[in-house]
mmCIF file of C-alpha atoms in Angstrom:
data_model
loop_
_atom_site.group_PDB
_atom_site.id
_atom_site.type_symbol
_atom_site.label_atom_id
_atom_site.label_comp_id
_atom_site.label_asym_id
_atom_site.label_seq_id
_atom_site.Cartn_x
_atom_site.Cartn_y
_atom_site.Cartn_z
ATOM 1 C CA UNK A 1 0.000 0.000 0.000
ATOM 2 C CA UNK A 2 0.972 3.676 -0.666
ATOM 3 C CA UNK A 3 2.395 6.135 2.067
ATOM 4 C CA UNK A 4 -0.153 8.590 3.112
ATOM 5 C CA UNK A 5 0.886 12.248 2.290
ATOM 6 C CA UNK A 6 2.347 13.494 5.006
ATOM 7 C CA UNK A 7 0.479 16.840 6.350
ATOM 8 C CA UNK A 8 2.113 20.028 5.411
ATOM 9 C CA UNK A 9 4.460 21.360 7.818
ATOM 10 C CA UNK A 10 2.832 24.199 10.310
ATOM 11 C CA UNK A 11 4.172 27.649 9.888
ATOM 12 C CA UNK A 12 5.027 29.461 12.661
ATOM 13 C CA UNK A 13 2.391 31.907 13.718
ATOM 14 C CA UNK A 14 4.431 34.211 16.049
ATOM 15 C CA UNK A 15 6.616 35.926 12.972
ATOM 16 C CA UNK A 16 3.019 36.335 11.297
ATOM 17 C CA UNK A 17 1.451 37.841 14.415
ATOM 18 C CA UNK A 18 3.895 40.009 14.771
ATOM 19 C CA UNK A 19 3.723 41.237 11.552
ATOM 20 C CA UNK A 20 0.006 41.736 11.422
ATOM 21 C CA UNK A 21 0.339 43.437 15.059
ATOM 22 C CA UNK A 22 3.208 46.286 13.615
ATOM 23 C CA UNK A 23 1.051 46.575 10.492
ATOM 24 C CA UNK A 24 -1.878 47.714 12.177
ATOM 25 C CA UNK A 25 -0.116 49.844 14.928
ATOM 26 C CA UNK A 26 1.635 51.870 11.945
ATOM 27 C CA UNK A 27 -1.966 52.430 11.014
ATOM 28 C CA UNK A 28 -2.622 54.727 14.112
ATOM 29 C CA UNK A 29 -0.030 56.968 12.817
ATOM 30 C CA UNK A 30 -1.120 60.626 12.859
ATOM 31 C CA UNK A 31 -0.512 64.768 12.131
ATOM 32 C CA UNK A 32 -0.661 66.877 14.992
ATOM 33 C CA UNK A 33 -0.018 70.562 14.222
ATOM 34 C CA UNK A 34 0.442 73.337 17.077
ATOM 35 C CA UNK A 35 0.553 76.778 17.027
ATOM 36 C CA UNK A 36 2.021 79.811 19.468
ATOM 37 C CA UNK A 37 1.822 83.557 18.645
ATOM 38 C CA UNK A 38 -0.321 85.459 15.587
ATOM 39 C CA UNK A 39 -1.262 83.204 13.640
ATOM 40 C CA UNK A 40 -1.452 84.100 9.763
ATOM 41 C CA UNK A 41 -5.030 84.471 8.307
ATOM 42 C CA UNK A 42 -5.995 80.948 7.038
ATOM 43 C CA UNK A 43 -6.080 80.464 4.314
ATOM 44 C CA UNK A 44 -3.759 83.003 3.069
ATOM 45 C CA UNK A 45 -5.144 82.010 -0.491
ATOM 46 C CA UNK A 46 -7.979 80.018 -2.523
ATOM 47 C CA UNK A 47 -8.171 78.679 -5.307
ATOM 48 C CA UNK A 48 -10.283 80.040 -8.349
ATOM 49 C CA UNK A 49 -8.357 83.512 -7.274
ATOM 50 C CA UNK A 50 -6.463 85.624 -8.868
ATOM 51 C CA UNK A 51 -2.781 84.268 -7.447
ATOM 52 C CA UNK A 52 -1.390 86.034 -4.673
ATOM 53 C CA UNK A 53 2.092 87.408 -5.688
ATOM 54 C CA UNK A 54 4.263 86.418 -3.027
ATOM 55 C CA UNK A 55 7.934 87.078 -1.517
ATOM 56 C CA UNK A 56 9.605 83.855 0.119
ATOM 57 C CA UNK A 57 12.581 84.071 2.282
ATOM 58 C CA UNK A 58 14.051 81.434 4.576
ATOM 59 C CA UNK A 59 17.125 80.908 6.677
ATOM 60 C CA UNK A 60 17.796 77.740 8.792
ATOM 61 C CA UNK A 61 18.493 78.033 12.557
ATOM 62 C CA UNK A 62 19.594 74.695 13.728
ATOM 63 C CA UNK A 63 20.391 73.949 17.508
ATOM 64 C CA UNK A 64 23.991 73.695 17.866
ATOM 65 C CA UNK A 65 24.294 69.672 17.493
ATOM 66 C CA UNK A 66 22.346 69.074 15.004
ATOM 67 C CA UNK A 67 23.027 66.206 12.859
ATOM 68 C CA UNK A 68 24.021 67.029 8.747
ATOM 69 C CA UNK A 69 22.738 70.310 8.746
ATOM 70 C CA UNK A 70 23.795 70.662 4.595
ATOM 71 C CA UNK A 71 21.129 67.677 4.014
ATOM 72 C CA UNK A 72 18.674 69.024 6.315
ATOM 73 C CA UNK A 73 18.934 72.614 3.886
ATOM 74 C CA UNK A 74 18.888 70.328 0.234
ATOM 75 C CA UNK A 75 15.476 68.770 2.152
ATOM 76 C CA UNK A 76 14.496 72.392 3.232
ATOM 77 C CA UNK A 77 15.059 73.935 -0.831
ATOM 78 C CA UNK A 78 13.262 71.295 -1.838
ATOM 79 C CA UNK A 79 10.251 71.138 0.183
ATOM 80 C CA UNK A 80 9.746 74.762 -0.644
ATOM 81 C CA UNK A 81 9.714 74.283 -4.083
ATOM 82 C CA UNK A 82 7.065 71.611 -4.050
ATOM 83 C CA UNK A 83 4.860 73.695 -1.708
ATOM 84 C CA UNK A 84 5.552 76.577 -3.805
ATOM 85 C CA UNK A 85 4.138 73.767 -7.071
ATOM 86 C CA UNK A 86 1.593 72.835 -5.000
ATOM 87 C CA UNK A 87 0.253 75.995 -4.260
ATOM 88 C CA UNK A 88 -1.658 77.373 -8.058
ATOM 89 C CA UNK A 89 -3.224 80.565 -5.795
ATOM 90 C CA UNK A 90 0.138 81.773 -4.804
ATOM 91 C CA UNK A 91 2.270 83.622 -7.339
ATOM 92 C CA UNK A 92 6.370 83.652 -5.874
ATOM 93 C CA UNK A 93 8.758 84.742 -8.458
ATOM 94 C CA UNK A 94 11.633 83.000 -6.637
ATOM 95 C CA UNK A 95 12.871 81.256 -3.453
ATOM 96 C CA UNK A 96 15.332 83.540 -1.768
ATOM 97 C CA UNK A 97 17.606 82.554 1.199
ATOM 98 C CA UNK A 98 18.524 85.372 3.969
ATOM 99 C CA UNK A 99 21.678 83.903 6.423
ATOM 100 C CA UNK A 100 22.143 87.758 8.492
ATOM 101 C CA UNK A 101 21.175 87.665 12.502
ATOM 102 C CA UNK A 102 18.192 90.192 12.281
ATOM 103 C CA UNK A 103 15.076 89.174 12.637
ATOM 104 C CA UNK A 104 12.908 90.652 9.770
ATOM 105 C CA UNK A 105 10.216 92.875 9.974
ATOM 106 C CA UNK A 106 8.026 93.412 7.858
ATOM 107 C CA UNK A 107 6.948 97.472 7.030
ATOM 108 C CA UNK A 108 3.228 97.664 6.292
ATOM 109 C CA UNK A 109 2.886 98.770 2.098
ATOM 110 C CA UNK A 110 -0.033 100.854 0.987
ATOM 111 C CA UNK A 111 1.307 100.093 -2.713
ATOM 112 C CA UNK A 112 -1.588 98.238 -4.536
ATOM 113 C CA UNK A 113 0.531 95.891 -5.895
ATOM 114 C CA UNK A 114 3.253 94.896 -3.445
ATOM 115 C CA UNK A 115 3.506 91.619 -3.196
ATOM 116 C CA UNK A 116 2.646 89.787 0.425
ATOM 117 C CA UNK A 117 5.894 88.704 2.336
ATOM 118 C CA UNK A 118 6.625 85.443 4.096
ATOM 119 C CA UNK A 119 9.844 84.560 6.307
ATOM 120 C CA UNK A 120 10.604 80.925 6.959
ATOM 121 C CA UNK A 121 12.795 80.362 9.574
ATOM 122 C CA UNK A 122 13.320 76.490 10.309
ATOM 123 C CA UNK A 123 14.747 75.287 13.459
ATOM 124 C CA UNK A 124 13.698 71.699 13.362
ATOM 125 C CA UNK A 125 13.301 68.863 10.378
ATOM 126 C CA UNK A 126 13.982 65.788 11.357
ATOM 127 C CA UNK A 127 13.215 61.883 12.537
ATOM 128 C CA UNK A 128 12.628 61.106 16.149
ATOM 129 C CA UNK A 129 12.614 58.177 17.766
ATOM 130 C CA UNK A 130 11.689 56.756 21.438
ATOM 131 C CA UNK A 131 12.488 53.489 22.707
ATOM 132 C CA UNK A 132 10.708 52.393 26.109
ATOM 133 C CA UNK A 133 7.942 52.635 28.167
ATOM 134 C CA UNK A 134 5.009 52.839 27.675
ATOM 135 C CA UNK A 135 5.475 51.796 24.174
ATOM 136 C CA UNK A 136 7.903 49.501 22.644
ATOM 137 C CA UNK A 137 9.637 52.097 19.582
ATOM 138 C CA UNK A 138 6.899 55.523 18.817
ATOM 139 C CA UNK A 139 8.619 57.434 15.906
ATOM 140 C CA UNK A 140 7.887 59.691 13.436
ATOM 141 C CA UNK A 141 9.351 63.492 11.638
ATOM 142 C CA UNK A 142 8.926 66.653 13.152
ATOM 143 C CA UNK A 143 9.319 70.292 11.767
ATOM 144 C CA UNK A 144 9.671 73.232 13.550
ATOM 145 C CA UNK A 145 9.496 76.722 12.110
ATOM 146 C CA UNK A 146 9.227 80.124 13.260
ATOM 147 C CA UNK A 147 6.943 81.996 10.164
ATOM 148 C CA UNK A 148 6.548 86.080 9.703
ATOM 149 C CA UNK A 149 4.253 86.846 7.249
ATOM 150 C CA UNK A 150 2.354 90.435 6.009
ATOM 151 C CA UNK A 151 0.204 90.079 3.095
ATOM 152 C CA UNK A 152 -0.570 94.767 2.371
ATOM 153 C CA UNK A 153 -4.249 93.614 0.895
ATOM 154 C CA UNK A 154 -5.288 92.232 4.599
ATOM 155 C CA UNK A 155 -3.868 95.852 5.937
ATOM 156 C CA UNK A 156 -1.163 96.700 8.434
ATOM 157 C CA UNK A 157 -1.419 93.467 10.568
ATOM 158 C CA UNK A 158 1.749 91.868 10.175
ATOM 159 C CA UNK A 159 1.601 87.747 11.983
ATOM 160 C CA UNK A 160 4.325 85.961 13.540
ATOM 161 C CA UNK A 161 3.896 82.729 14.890
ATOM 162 C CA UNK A 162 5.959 79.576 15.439
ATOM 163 C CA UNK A 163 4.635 75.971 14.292
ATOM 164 C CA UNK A 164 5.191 72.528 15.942
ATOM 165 C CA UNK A 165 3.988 69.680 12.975
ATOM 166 C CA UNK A 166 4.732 66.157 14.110
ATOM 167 C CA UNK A 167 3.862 63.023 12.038
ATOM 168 C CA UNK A 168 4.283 59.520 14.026
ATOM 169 C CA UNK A 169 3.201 57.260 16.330
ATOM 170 C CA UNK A 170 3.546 53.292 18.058
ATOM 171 C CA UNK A 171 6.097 51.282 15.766
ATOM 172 C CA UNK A 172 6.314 53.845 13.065
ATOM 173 C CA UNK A 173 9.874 54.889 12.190
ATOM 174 C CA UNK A 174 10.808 57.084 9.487
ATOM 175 C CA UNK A 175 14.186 58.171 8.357
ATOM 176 C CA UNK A 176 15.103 61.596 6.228
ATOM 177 C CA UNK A 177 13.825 60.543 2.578
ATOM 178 C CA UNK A 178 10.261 62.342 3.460
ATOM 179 C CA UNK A 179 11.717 65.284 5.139
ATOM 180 C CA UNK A 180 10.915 67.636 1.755
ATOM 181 C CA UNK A 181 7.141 66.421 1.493
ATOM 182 C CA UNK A 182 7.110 67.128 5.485
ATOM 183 C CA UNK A 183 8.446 69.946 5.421
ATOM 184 C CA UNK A 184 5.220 71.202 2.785
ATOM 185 C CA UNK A 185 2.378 69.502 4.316
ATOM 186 C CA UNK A 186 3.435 71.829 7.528
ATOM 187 C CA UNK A 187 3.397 75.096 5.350
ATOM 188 C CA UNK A 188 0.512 73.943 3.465
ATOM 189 C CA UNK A 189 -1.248 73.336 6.675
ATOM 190 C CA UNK A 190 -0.429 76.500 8.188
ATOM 191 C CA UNK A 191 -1.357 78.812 5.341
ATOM 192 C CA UNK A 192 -3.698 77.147 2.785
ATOM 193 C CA UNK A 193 -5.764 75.069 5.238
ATOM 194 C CA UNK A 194 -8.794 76.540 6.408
ATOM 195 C CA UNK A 195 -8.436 76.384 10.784
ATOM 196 C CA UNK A 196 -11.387 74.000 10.887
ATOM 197 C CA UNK A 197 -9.557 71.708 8.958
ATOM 198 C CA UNK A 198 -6.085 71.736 9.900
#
């Protein structure tokens, strides 16, 4: 008589249990956005109007350890151009960088067609990662910038106000390859999103 097929050999269920467990943890990952100061009228722009011509500046103002500060800037440039892309109701000629210590200020314009100003200064763009209690690894990007902006159509009111976006959570880790598109979704949420959206 023939051998009976022998039954197929189990596969372990832990490796698959764990995998189904991180999957769905990296799920609960979420946007937080804070804000401290004036905040800039939101949003500074809609689409369907006329584009608002715009002046960008930024400078970078790391702590004094940070980690590859030139690759940090390349993610910085480049972020700004894609929210600059991005953004079809805002008109900016070009992306300027300012590297002197004073703070800008921006002079109110009665000129009818001066163009609205907008500093960027960044002081944080970058992973983070915990290990430990109460969670095993919670990770994520943050971006911190400090943002100055006077648009002469709103009148004299000139905003400043510094924003905290953070993108994470349990078992998510991220390294620097989405610090550009992080780096827009934090402008775009902080002057094209409407406040009961952000």
């Amino acid at each position: 008589p023939s051998n009976p097929p022998r039954p197929a050999p189990a596969r372990p269920l832990l490796p698959a249990l764990l995998a189904l467990i991180v999957a769905a943890l990296a799920g609960c990952a979420s946007t937080q956005v804070e804000w401290a100061g004036t905040a800039p009228p939101a949003p500074v722009c809609r689409a369907g109007e006329a584009p608002l011509p715009m002046r960008l500046q930024w400078r970078p103002r790391w702590r004094a350890d940070q980690k590859e500060p030139e690759r940090r800037e390349a993610a910085v440039r480049e972020g700004l151009q894609r929210f600059v892309a991005g953004a079809a109701c805002l008109s900016v000629a070009a992306i300027e960088r300012w590297d002197d210590d004073e703070v800008p200020v921006a002079t109110p314009s009665t000129a009818p067609n001066a163009p609205a100003r907008l500093w960027i200064e960044v002081t944080e763009l970058g992973p983070v990662l915990k290990v430990g209690s109460p969670t095993v690894v919670e990770g994520g990007t943050e971006v911190r910038l400090r943002l100055v902006f006077h648009d002469p159509r709103r009148g004299p009111t000139v905003s400043r106000t510094e924003v905290h976006w953070r993108h994470g959570g349990p078992f998510v880790v991220r390294g620097v390859a989405t610090l550009a598109d992080d780096l827009a979704d934090a402008l775009v949420r902080s002057l094209l999103t409407a406040p009961s959206t952000r």
